[in-house]
Amino acid sequence: METSDKLQSPPKLTWPVKLAYGAGDLGAGLTSNLLAFSFLIFLTNVAGLEPLTAGSVLLIGKIWDAVNDPAIGILSDRTRSRWGRRYPWIVLTAIPFGVTFYLNWIVPGLTSPIALYWYYVVISVVFQIFFTTTNLPYSILTAEMTEDYDERTELTSFRLSFSLFGAVSVLALGLIVSQMVADPQRQYQILGSLGGVISIAAIFWCVLGTFPYYKRQAAYRGRSLNYTGNEKSSSFLQQIKTVFSNRPFLFVVGIYMCSWLALQITATIIPFYVTFWMGADNYFLAALLVQGTAIFMMAICNLLAKRIGKKGLYFLGSGIWVIVQIALFFLQPGQLSFLYGLCIAASFGVATAYVVPWSILPDVIELDELNTGQRREGVFYAFMTLLQKMGLAIGIFLVSLALQTSGFVKAAAEQPESALLAIRFFMGPVPLVLVLCGMVLAYFYPITKASHTETLLKLAERRKQESP
């Protein structure tokens, strides 16, 4: 295996590198957020699908992702090139990622409801494939750019701040476009095209800004760009089995799934809650307040994590989030000022739900390397990316199922009491229970800063012994 001349001092993680790295997640945040907030209401009120039919569009794609995401993770682990294991995947699939995102937001003019349904299923599946091939290898870079416990939290904060910035940007664009363009179909076409172009540009900024640092980091560690720990290879099923035998990873999976599913259910129901229960004309403002404020909360999360630890941060943010969800259930129509205040308060919980699970994942990967001798970032990040997309799809499907069974009328300005109760229930109690489950799992999460430091020392000693 090709090796690099080892540098005497570690490369400096500069602001331009941090910004470029963070920019890589702008497109993922933008596309995921527009899908989370608007895809269901677009499919029902613009494309004309029934709620349950519309909700199944993304869910079908996730059945494929259960194979696609781990497979891409393993393939990127095994990729060999002069640009390393991850960058070829990111560069070659960035443009298809942006183009297929745009295709989700057009109404193709098909007269058959079945044909229209399968158009969205196929486009959704293809888009999710390119989402994985671009964003999974990018996400793995967190574990490869630094081994420092606090630097990883910082990089995660930059990454997720850009993710939230992308999420907020598309909501702000939605607010502007909806006021300037009267035709809803045209509104979503414009948002889809802007989202695709911005995503592609941000991904190439990330590549150009981080690759030189990535090469220097590999040289400092005395590794090639294709470093894998050792050269032993195991089958797909063996790697899956090993991943799920990692007890701390199971806690990370549970924490992330609870938090992310709570977030996605809330995001999906907000347009219906704001429009049909609260009586507001535009749902983009409420969504914008939640995630816009969360960007600033990221910096606070980074500081608090150093003082009270990642677990303490998660408890604090989730506790505030629980209070907000209770209040939203009891909020009455027309109390818009209270609604917007609760949206701002919820942003801190949203920020911790983003930061904490992703910042503790690299620590789990190091423990796996200590136990197995292999670097399997791709497999671990594949499952986290799969959970992210599953959370979005399940959230949309559950909301669509609730709307369908409660008598929601897609073309009506006023909804029956049963539909309004279902909307409130998914705005309050359902996310609340999920957040509480995440807090229980976080309480029992076993890796601490001290135990992670011990893991790194043992790894450093092993690498020293293995080096020629």
Short mmCIF file of C-alpha atoms in Angstrom, two decimals:
data_model
loop_
_atom_site.label_atom_id
_atom_site.label_comp_id
_atom_site.label_asym_id
_atom_site.label_seq_id
_atom_site.Cartn_x
_atom_site.Cartn_y
_atom_site.Cartn_z
CA MET A 1 0.00 0.00 0.00
CA GLU A 2 1.31 3.41 -0.97
CA THR A 3 2.39 5.52 2.02
CA SER A 4 3.05 9.20 2.50
CA ASP A 5 6.03 10.92 4.09
CA LYS A 6 4.93 11.70 7.62
CA LEU A 7 4.77 15.39 8.55
CA GLN A 8 6.38 16.52 11.80
CA SER A 9 3.42 18.59 13.03
CA PRO A 10 -0.32 18.21 12.51
CA PRO A 11 -1.91 20.40 9.82
CA LYS A 12 -3.88 23.34 11.15
CA LEU A 13 -7.64 23.07 10.89
CA THR A 14 -8.21 26.61 9.59
CA TRP A 15 -11.44 28.57 9.21
CA PRO A 16 -11.45 28.23 5.39
CA VAL A 17 -11.16 24.44 5.76
CA LYS A 18 -13.94 24.33 8.37
CA LEU A 19 -16.19 26.48 6.21
CA ALA A 20 -15.52 24.41 3.10
CA TYR A 21 -16.13 21.21 5.01
CA GLY A 22 -19.38 22.54 6.43
CA ALA A 23 -20.55 23.64 2.98
CA GLY A 24 -20.64 20.02 1.88
CA ASP A 25 -23.80 19.45 3.91
CA LEU A 26 -25.64 22.54 2.67
CA GLY A 27 -27.22 20.65 -0.22
CA ALA A 28 -28.24 17.71 1.95
CA GLY A 29 -29.89 20.03 4.46
CA LEU A 30 -31.61 22.05 1.74
CA THR A 31 -33.00 19.08 -0.18
CA SER A 32 -34.01 17.08 2.90
CA ASN A 33 -35.75 20.05 4.45
CA LEU A 34 -37.82 20.97 1.42
CA LEU A 35 -38.85 17.33 1.14
CA ALA A 36 -39.67 17.17 4.85
CA PHE A 37 -41.79 20.33 4.97
CA SER A 38 -43.30 20.47 1.50
CA PHE A 39 -43.23 17.14 -0.35
CA LEU A 40 -46.41 15.71 1.16
CA ILE A 41 -48.46 18.88 0.70
CA PHE A 42 -46.99 19.27 -2.83
CA LEU A 43 -48.01 15.73 -3.80
CA THR A 44 -51.53 16.11 -2.37
CA ASN A 45 -52.45 19.72 -3.17
CA VAL A 46 -50.42 20.33 -6.35
CA ALA A 47 -49.79 16.95 -8.01
CA GLY A 48 -53.20 15.65 -6.89
CA LEU A 49 -52.30 12.36 -5.16
CA GLU A 50 -54.31 11.01 -2.24
CA PRO A 51 -52.57 11.50 1.17
CA LEU A 52 -51.72 7.83 1.82
CA THR A 53 -50.60 7.28 -1.77
CA ALA A 54 -48.40 10.37 -1.57
CA GLY A 55 -46.93 9.27 1.76
CA SER A 56 -45.84 5.94 0.31
CA VAL A 57 -43.70 7.55 -2.42
CA LEU A 58 -40.62 8.14 -0.24
CA LEU A 59 -41.25 5.04 1.86
CA ILE A 60 -40.85 2.76 -1.17
CA GLY A 61 -37.48 4.31 -1.88
CA LYS A 62 -36.31 3.47 1.63
CA ILE A 63 -36.83 -0.23 1.02
CA TRP A 64 -34.15 0.05 -1.65
CA ASP A 65 -32.01 2.26 0.59
CA ALA A 66 -31.80 -0.53 3.16
CA VAL A 67 -29.47 -2.24 0.67
CA ASN A 68 -28.19 0.81 -1.19
CA ASP A 69 -26.78 2.78 1.75
CA PRO A 70 -24.70 0.02 3.41
CA ALA A 71 -23.50 -1.14 -0.02
CA ILE A 72 -22.28 2.37 -0.95
CA GLY A 73 -20.60 2.68 2.46
CA ILE A 74 -18.71 -0.58 1.96
CA LEU A 75 -17.83 0.25 -1.66
CA SER A 76 -16.42 3.64 -0.64
CA ASP A 77 -14.36 1.92 2.07
CA ARG A 78 -12.87 -0.31 -0.65
CA THR A 79 -12.38 2.39 -3.29
CA ARG A 80 -8.76 2.95 -4.38
CA SER A 81 -7.75 6.11 -6.24
CA ARG A 82 -5.18 8.89 -6.19
CA TRP A 83 -7.91 11.10 -4.64
CA GLY A 84 -8.60 8.73 -1.77
CA ARG A 85 -11.64 6.63 -0.99
CA ARG A 86 -14.37 9.28 -0.64
CA TYR A 87 -13.73 12.17 -3.03
CA PRO A 88 -14.33 10.33 -6.34
CA TRP A 89 -17.84 9.41 -5.19
CA ILE A 90 -18.60 12.98 -4.14
CA VAL A 91 -17.34 14.61 -7.34
CA LEU A 92 -18.79 12.20 -9.89
CA THR A 93 -22.34 12.14 -8.52
CA ALA A 94 -22.83 15.76 -7.40
CA ILE A 95 -24.48 16.92 -10.65
CA PRO A 96 -26.92 13.97 -10.93
CA PHE A 97 -27.84 14.63 -7.30
CA GLY A 98 -28.90 18.20 -8.11
CA VAL A 99 -30.71 17.32 -11.34
CA THR A 100 -32.79 14.49 -9.87
CA PHE A 101 -33.78 16.68 -6.92
CA TYR A 102 -35.31 19.18 -9.36
CA LEU A 103 -37.28 16.40 -11.09
CA ASN A 104 -39.12 15.68 -7.84
CA TRP A 105 -40.85 19.06 -8.06
CA ILE A 106 -42.39 19.03 -11.51
CA VAL A 107 -45.86 17.79 -12.46
CA PRO A 108 -45.23 15.80 -15.67
CA GLY A 109 -48.75 16.13 -17.10
CA LEU A 110 -49.57 12.42 -16.98
CA THR A 111 -53.31 11.77 -17.14
CA SER A 112 -53.22 8.41 -15.38
CA PRO A 113 -53.03 8.64 -11.55
CA ILE A 114 -51.10 5.35 -11.53
CA ALA A 115 -48.55 6.64 -14.05
CA LEU A 116 -48.21 9.88 -12.07
CA TYR A 117 -47.66 7.92 -8.87
CA TRP A 118 -44.93 5.75 -10.40
CA TYR A 119 -43.22 8.78 -11.90
CA TYR A 120 -42.69 10.17 -8.40
CA VAL A 121 -41.67 6.77 -7.02
CA VAL A 122 -39.00 6.27 -9.70
CA ILE A 123 -37.64 9.83 -9.48
CA SER A 124 -37.61 9.64 -5.70
CA VAL A 125 -35.65 6.36 -5.73
CA VAL A 126 -33.09 7.65 -8.26
CA PHE A 127 -32.66 10.89 -6.31
CA GLN A 128 -32.08 8.97 -3.08
CA ILE A 129 -29.41 6.85 -4.79
CA PHE A 130 -27.47 9.97 -5.77
CA PHE A 131 -28.12 11.50 -2.34
CA THR A 132 -26.31 8.49 -0.88
CA THR A 133 -23.41 8.39 -3.34
CA THR A 134 -22.71 12.09 -2.76
CA ASN A 135 -23.51 12.70 0.89
CA LEU A 136 -22.53 9.43 2.55
CA PRO A 137 -18.85 9.61 1.51
CA TYR A 138 -18.87 13.30 2.46
CA SER A 139 -20.25 12.53 5.93
CA ILE A 140 -17.51 9.95 6.52
CA LEU A 141 -14.86 12.67 6.18
CA THR A 142 -15.63 13.79 9.75
CA ALA A 143 -13.90 10.70 11.10
CA GLU A 144 -10.97 10.98 8.69
CA MET A 145 -10.13 14.68 8.97
CA THR A 146 -9.30 14.65 12.69
CA GLU A 147 -9.04 12.27 15.64
CA ASP A 148 -9.46 14.97 18.28
CA TYR A 149 -12.60 14.56 20.44
CA ASP A 150 -13.44 18.30 20.60
CA GLU A 151 -12.41 19.06 16.98
CA ARG A 152 -14.94 16.49 15.83
CA THR A 153 -17.68 18.26 17.76
CA GLU A 154 -16.52 21.51 16.15
CA LEU A 155 -16.48 20.02 12.63
CA THR A 156 -19.89 18.49 13.25
CA SER A 157 -21.17 21.88 14.36
CA PHE A 158 -19.87 23.49 11.15
CA ARG A 159 -21.35 20.72 9.02
CA LEU A 160 -24.73 20.84 10.68
CA SER A 161 -24.74 24.65 10.79
CA PHE A 162 -24.43 24.63 7.01
CA SER A 163 -27.05 21.90 6.84
CA LEU A 164 -29.38 24.11 8.83
CA PHE A 165 -28.39 27.13 6.75
CA GLY A 166 -29.39 25.20 3.63
CA ALA A 167 -32.61 24.15 5.34
CA VAL A 168 -33.35 27.74 6.34
CA SER A 169 -32.36 29.15 2.95
CA VAL A 170 -34.85 27.00 1.10
CA LEU A 171 -37.59 28.00 3.55
CA ALA A 172 -36.70 31.66 3.09
CA LEU A 173 -36.75 31.16 -0.67
CA GLY A 174 -40.11 29.45 -0.31
CA LEU A 175 -41.47 32.44 1.60
CA ILE A 176 -40.22 34.85 -1.09
CA VAL A 177 -41.27 32.75 -4.08
CA SER A 178 -44.75 32.10 -2.66
CA GLN A 179 -45.29 35.85 -2.39
CA MET A 180 -43.95 36.62 -5.87
CA VAL A 181 -45.41 33.71 -7.85
CA ALA A 182 -49.13 32.91 -7.68
CA ASP A 183 -49.12 29.49 -9.35
CA PRO A 184 -48.23 26.78 -6.74
CA GLN A 185 -46.92 24.42 -9.41
CA ARG A 186 -44.53 27.08 -10.68
CA GLN A 187 -43.48 27.92 -7.11
CA TYR A 188 -42.21 24.40 -6.48
CA GLN A 189 -40.49 24.20 -9.88
CA ILE A 190 -38.51 27.33 -9.04
CA LEU A 191 -37.61 26.02 -5.58
CA GLY A 192 -36.52 22.68 -7.06
CA SER A 193 -34.27 24.26 -9.67
CA LEU A 194 -32.69 26.70 -7.20
CA GLY A 195 -32.15 23.88 -4.72
CA GLY A 196 -30.42 21.70 -7.29
CA VAL A 197 -28.03 24.43 -8.47
CA ILE A 198 -27.12 25.55 -4.94
CA SER A 199 -26.49 21.96 -3.85
CA ILE A 200 -24.11 21.25 -6.72
CA ALA A 201 -22.13 24.46 -6.15
CA ALA A 202 -21.79 23.83 -2.41
CA ILE A 203 -20.49 20.28 -2.92
CA PHE A 204 -17.72 21.47 -5.26
CA TRP A 205 -16.78 24.22 -2.79
CA CYS A 206 -16.34 21.51 -0.18
CA VAL A 207 -14.14 19.35 -2.41
CA LEU A 208 -11.87 22.19 -3.49
CA GLY A 209 -11.57 23.59 0.03
CA THR A 210 -10.92 20.40 2.00
CA PHE A 211 -8.93 18.06 -0.24
CA PRO A 212 -5.52 19.78 0.26
CA TYR A 213 -5.99 19.62 4.05
CA TYR A 214 -7.16 15.99 3.78
CA LYS A 215 -3.92 15.09 1.99
CA ARG A 216 -1.79 16.82 4.64
CA GLN A 217 -3.70 15.08 7.44
CA ALA A 218 -3.05 11.70 5.81
CA ALA A 219 0.65 12.57 5.48
CA TYR A 220 0.86 13.59 9.14
CA ARG A 221 -0.61 10.25 10.22
CA GLY A 222 1.80 8.43 7.92
CA ARG A 223 -1.03 6.93 5.91
CA SER A 224 -1.99 6.71 2.27
CA LEU A 225 -5.22 8.35 1.17
CA ASN A 226 -6.73 4.86 1.07
CA TYR A 227 -5.90 3.87 4.66
CA THR A 228 -8.19 1.09 5.97
CA GLY A 229 -6.55 0.04 9.25
CA ASN A 230 -5.41 -3.31 7.87
CA GLU A 231 -5.92 -5.07 4.58
CA LYS A 232 -8.24 -7.81 5.81
CA SER A 233 -11.52 -7.85 3.94
CA SER A 234 -14.80 -9.30 5.12
CA SER A 235 -18.07 -9.96 3.38
CA PHE A 236 -21.03 -7.60 3.38
CA LEU A 237 -22.97 -9.71 5.89
CA GLN A 238 -19.92 -10.09 8.14
CA GLN A 239 -19.43 -6.33 8.24
CA ILE A 240 -23.12 -5.76 9.04
CA LYS A 241 -22.93 -8.31 11.85
CA THR A 242 -19.80 -6.66 13.27
CA VAL A 243 -21.36 -3.21 13.16
CA PHE A 244 -24.44 -4.30 15.07
CA SER A 245 -22.37 -6.13 17.66
CA ASN A 246 -20.93 -2.72 18.62
CA ARG A 247 -23.03 -1.88 21.68
CA PRO A 248 -22.31 1.90 21.77
CA PHE A 249 -23.34 2.12 18.12
CA LEU A 250 -26.74 0.63 18.93
CA PHE A 251 -27.24 3.45 21.44
CA VAL A 252 -26.24 6.03 18.83
CA VAL A 253 -28.71 4.45 16.39
CA GLY A 254 -31.52 4.62 18.95
CA ILE A 255 -30.75 8.19 20.04
CA TYR A 256 -30.54 9.43 16.48
CA MET A 257 -33.65 7.61 15.24
CA CYS A 258 -35.79 8.92 18.09
CA SER A 259 -34.58 12.51 17.68
CA TRP A 260 -34.68 12.54 13.90
CA LEU A 261 -38.08 10.88 13.61
CA ALA A 262 -39.50 13.40 16.11
CA LEU A 263 -38.03 16.21 14.02
CA GLN A 264 -39.31 14.86 10.71
CA ILE A 265 -42.83 14.25 12.00
CA THR A 266 -42.92 17.81 13.31
CA ALA A 267 -41.59 19.19 10.02
CA THR A 268 -44.11 17.23 7.95
CA ILE A 269 -47.13 18.26 10.04
CA ILE A 270 -46.21 21.96 10.39
CA PRO A 271 -47.74 23.03 7.04
CA PHE A 272 -51.03 21.36 7.96
CA TYR A 273 -50.93 22.58 11.60
CA VAL A 274 -50.18 26.20 10.68
CA THR A 275 -52.65 26.30 7.77
CA PHE A 276 -55.64 24.34 9.05
CA TRP A 277 -55.39 24.62 12.87
CA MET A 278 -53.72 27.99 13.47
CA GLY A 279 -55.34 29.70 10.46
CA ALA A 280 -52.17 31.31 9.05
CA ASP A 281 -51.77 31.99 5.33
CA ASN A 282 -48.16 30.81 4.97
CA TYR A 283 -46.38 28.00 6.81
CA PHE A 284 -42.85 28.95 5.67
CA LEU A 285 -42.45 31.59 8.40
CA ALA A 286 -43.02 29.14 11.28
CA ALA A 287 -40.61 26.62 9.74
CA LEU A 288 -38.09 29.38 9.14
CA LEU A 289 -38.14 30.48 12.79
CA VAL A 290 -37.48 26.94 14.04
CA GLN A 291 -34.51 26.21 11.85
CA GLY A 292 -33.23 29.74 11.34
CA THR A 293 -32.68 30.21 15.07
CA ALA A 294 -31.17 26.72 15.31
CA ILE A 295 -28.19 27.93 13.24
CA PHE A 296 -27.19 30.33 16.01
CA MET A 297 -27.88 27.64 18.60
CA MET A 298 -25.18 25.48 17.00
CA ALA A 299 -22.46 27.78 18.35
CA ILE A 300 -24.02 27.60 21.81
CA CYS A 301 -24.16 23.81 21.54
CA ASN A 302 -20.45 23.69 20.72
CA LEU A 303 -19.58 25.74 23.82
CA LEU A 304 -21.94 23.84 26.11
CA ALA A 305 -20.63 20.46 24.94
CA LYS A 306 -17.16 21.40 26.21
CA ARG A 307 -18.55 22.43 29.60
CA ILE A 308 -21.29 19.90 30.35
CA GLY A 309 -20.43 17.13 27.89
CA LYS A 310 -22.36 15.84 24.90
CA LYS A 311 -24.75 13.84 27.06
CA GLY A 312 -25.54 16.84 29.26
CA LEU A 313 -26.13 18.95 26.17
CA TYR A 314 -28.56 16.40 24.78
CA PHE A 315 -30.55 16.33 28.03
CA LEU A 316 -30.77 20.11 28.19
CA GLY A 317 -31.92 20.53 24.60
CA SER A 318 -34.35 17.63 24.71
CA GLY A 319 -35.88 18.88 27.97
CA ILE A 320 -36.70 22.24 26.37
CA TRP A 321 -38.03 20.47 23.30
CA VAL A 322 -40.43 18.37 25.40
CA ILE A 323 -41.93 21.49 27.01
CA VAL A 324 -42.45 23.06 23.57
CA GLN A 325 -44.24 20.00 22.20
CA ILE A 326 -46.67 20.02 25.14
CA ALA A 327 -47.43 23.70 24.59
CA LEU A 328 -48.03 23.24 20.85
CA PHE A 329 -50.72 20.65 21.49
CA PHE A 330 -52.70 23.06 23.68
CA LEU A 331 -52.19 26.15 21.49
CA GLN A 332 -55.44 27.62 20.15
CA PRO A 333 -56.27 28.93 16.65
CA GLY A 334 -55.14 32.50 16.02
CA GLN A 335 -52.44 32.56 18.74
CA LEU A 336 -49.75 33.16 16.16
CA SER A 337 -47.45 35.19 18.41
CA PHE A 338 -47.29 32.28 20.86
CA LEU A 339 -46.71 29.89 17.96
CA TYR A 340 -43.74 31.86 16.67
CA GLY A 341 -42.28 32.16 20.18
CA LEU A 342 -42.51 28.38 20.65
CA CYS A 343 -40.86 27.86 17.26
CA ILE A 344 -37.86 29.89 18.45
CA ALA A 345 -37.71 27.99 21.75
CA ALA A 346 -37.81 24.65 19.91
CA SER A 347 -34.72 25.60 17.90
CA PHE A 348 -32.35 24.73 20.75
CA GLY A 349 -33.73 21.20 20.98
CA VAL A 350 -33.51 20.87 17.20
CA ALA A 351 -29.86 21.97 17.29
CA THR A 352 -28.92 19.36 19.90
CA ALA A 353 -30.77 16.66 17.94
CA TYR A 354 -28.55 17.51 14.96
CA VAL A 355 -25.22 17.91 16.77
CA VAL A 356 -24.99 15.23 19.45
CA PRO A 357 -25.62 11.96 17.53
CA TRP A 358 -23.32 12.92 14.66
CA SER A 359 -20.52 14.13 16.96
CA ILE A 360 -20.42 10.89 18.98
CA LEU A 361 -20.46 8.58 15.94
CA PRO A 362 -16.69 8.94 15.16
CA ASP A 363 -15.93 7.90 18.75
CA VAL A 364 -17.80 4.65 18.10
CA ILE A 365 -15.76 4.10 14.93
CA GLU A 366 -12.48 4.38 16.87
CA LEU A 367 -13.71 1.81 19.37
CA ASP A 368 -14.55 -0.51 16.49
CA GLU A 369 -11.05 -0.05 15.06
CA LEU A 370 -9.54 -0.88 18.45
CA ASN A 371 -11.62 -4.06 18.68
CA THR A 372 -11.31 -5.26 15.07
CA GLY A 373 -8.23 -3.56 13.59
CA GLN A 374 -10.24 -2.16 10.67
CA ARG A 375 -11.47 1.31 9.73
CA ARG A 376 -15.11 0.94 8.67
CA GLU A 377 -16.34 4.53 8.56
CA GLY A 378 -18.35 3.77 5.44
CA VAL A 379 -20.47 1.07 7.06
CA PHE A 380 -21.24 3.09 10.19
CA TYR A 381 -22.05 6.30 8.34
CA ALA A 382 -24.12 4.33 5.83
CA PHE A 383 -26.47 3.21 8.55
CA MET A 384 -26.71 6.72 9.99
CA THR A 385 -27.51 8.12 6.54
CA LEU A 386 -30.07 5.35 6.06
CA LEU A 387 -31.67 6.24 9.39
CA GLN A 388 -31.77 9.90 8.35
CA LYS A 389 -33.68 9.06 5.19
CA MET A 390 -35.84 6.47 6.92
CA GLY A 391 -36.81 9.06 9.51
CA LEU A 392 -37.91 11.43 6.75
CA ALA A 393 -39.86 8.74 4.90
CA ILE A 394 -41.50 7.21 7.97
CA GLY A 395 -42.40 10.67 9.28
CA ILE A 396 -44.13 11.59 6.01
CA PHE A 397 -45.85 8.21 5.78
CA LEU A 398 -47.18 8.30 9.36
CA VAL A 399 -48.54 11.80 8.89
CA SER A 400 -50.14 10.83 5.56
CA LEU A 401 -51.69 7.76 7.19
CA ALA A 402 -53.10 9.90 10.03
CA LEU A 403 -54.54 12.41 7.55
CA GLN A 404 -56.08 9.70 5.37
CA THR A 405 -57.72 7.80 8.24
CA SER A 406 -58.94 10.95 10.04
CA GLY A 407 -60.93 12.21 7.05
CA PHE A 408 -58.61 14.95 5.77
CA VAL A 409 -59.99 16.58 2.59
CA LYS A 410 -57.12 17.64 0.33
CA ALA A 411 -58.99 20.38 -1.58
CA ALA A 412 -60.90 21.88 1.38
CA ALA A 413 -60.08 25.12 3.19
CA GLU A 414 -61.66 23.80 6.40
CA GLN A 415 -61.12 20.33 7.83
CA PRO A 416 -63.34 18.07 9.99
CA GLU A 417 -62.69 17.91 13.74
CA SER A 418 -61.23 14.41 13.41
CA ALA A 419 -58.56 15.64 10.98
CA LEU A 420 -57.73 18.66 13.15
CA LEU A 421 -57.29 16.40 16.20
CA ALA A 422 -54.97 14.12 14.24
CA ILE A 423 -52.91 17.14 13.13
CA ARG A 424 -52.59 18.39 16.74
CA PHE A 425 -51.76 14.89 18.00
CA PHE A 426 -48.86 14.57 15.57
CA MET A 427 -47.71 18.10 16.41
CA GLY A 428 -47.51 17.42 20.17
CA PRO A 429 -47.72 13.99 21.85
CA VAL A 430 -46.12 11.83 19.13
CA PRO A 431 -42.82 13.80 18.88
CA LEU A 432 -42.84 14.23 22.66
CA VAL A 433 -42.78 10.47 23.29
CA LEU A 434 -39.97 9.99 20.77
CA VAL A 435 -37.83 12.69 22.39
CA LEU A 436 -38.32 11.10 25.82
CA CYS A 437 -37.20 7.73 24.44
CA GLY A 438 -34.06 9.38 23.06
CA MET A 439 -33.28 10.86 26.48
CA VAL A 440 -33.53 7.42 28.12
CA LEU A 441 -31.10 5.95 25.59
CA ALA A 442 -28.70 8.89 26.02
CA TYR A 443 -28.63 8.29 29.77
CA PHE A 444 -27.22 4.78 29.24
CA TYR A 445 -24.80 5.67 26.40
CA PRO A 446 -21.43 4.20 27.55
CA ILE A 447 -18.67 6.25 25.84
CA THR A 448 -17.34 9.27 27.75
CA LYS A 449 -14.59 11.75 26.90
CA ALA A 450 -12.22 9.88 29.26
CA SER A 451 -12.93 6.46 27.73
CA HIS A 452 -12.53 7.87 24.22
CA THR A 453 -9.14 9.34 25.15
CA GLU A 454 -8.08 5.92 26.42
CA THR A 455 -9.19 4.35 23.13
CA LEU A 456 -7.09 6.83 21.13
CA LEU A 457 -4.01 6.14 23.27
CA LYS A 458 -4.34 2.41 22.67
CA LEU A 459 -4.80 2.97 18.94
CA ALA A 460 -1.75 5.23 18.80
CA GLU A 461 0.32 2.57 20.56
CA ARG A 462 -0.87 -0.11 18.16
CA ARG A 463 -0.09 2.03 15.11
CA LYS A 464 3.36 2.77 16.50
CA GLN A 465 4.03 -0.95 16.83
CA GLU A 466 2.71 -1.67 13.32
CA SER A 467 4.70 1.10 11.63
CA PRO A 468 7.99 -0.03 9.99
#
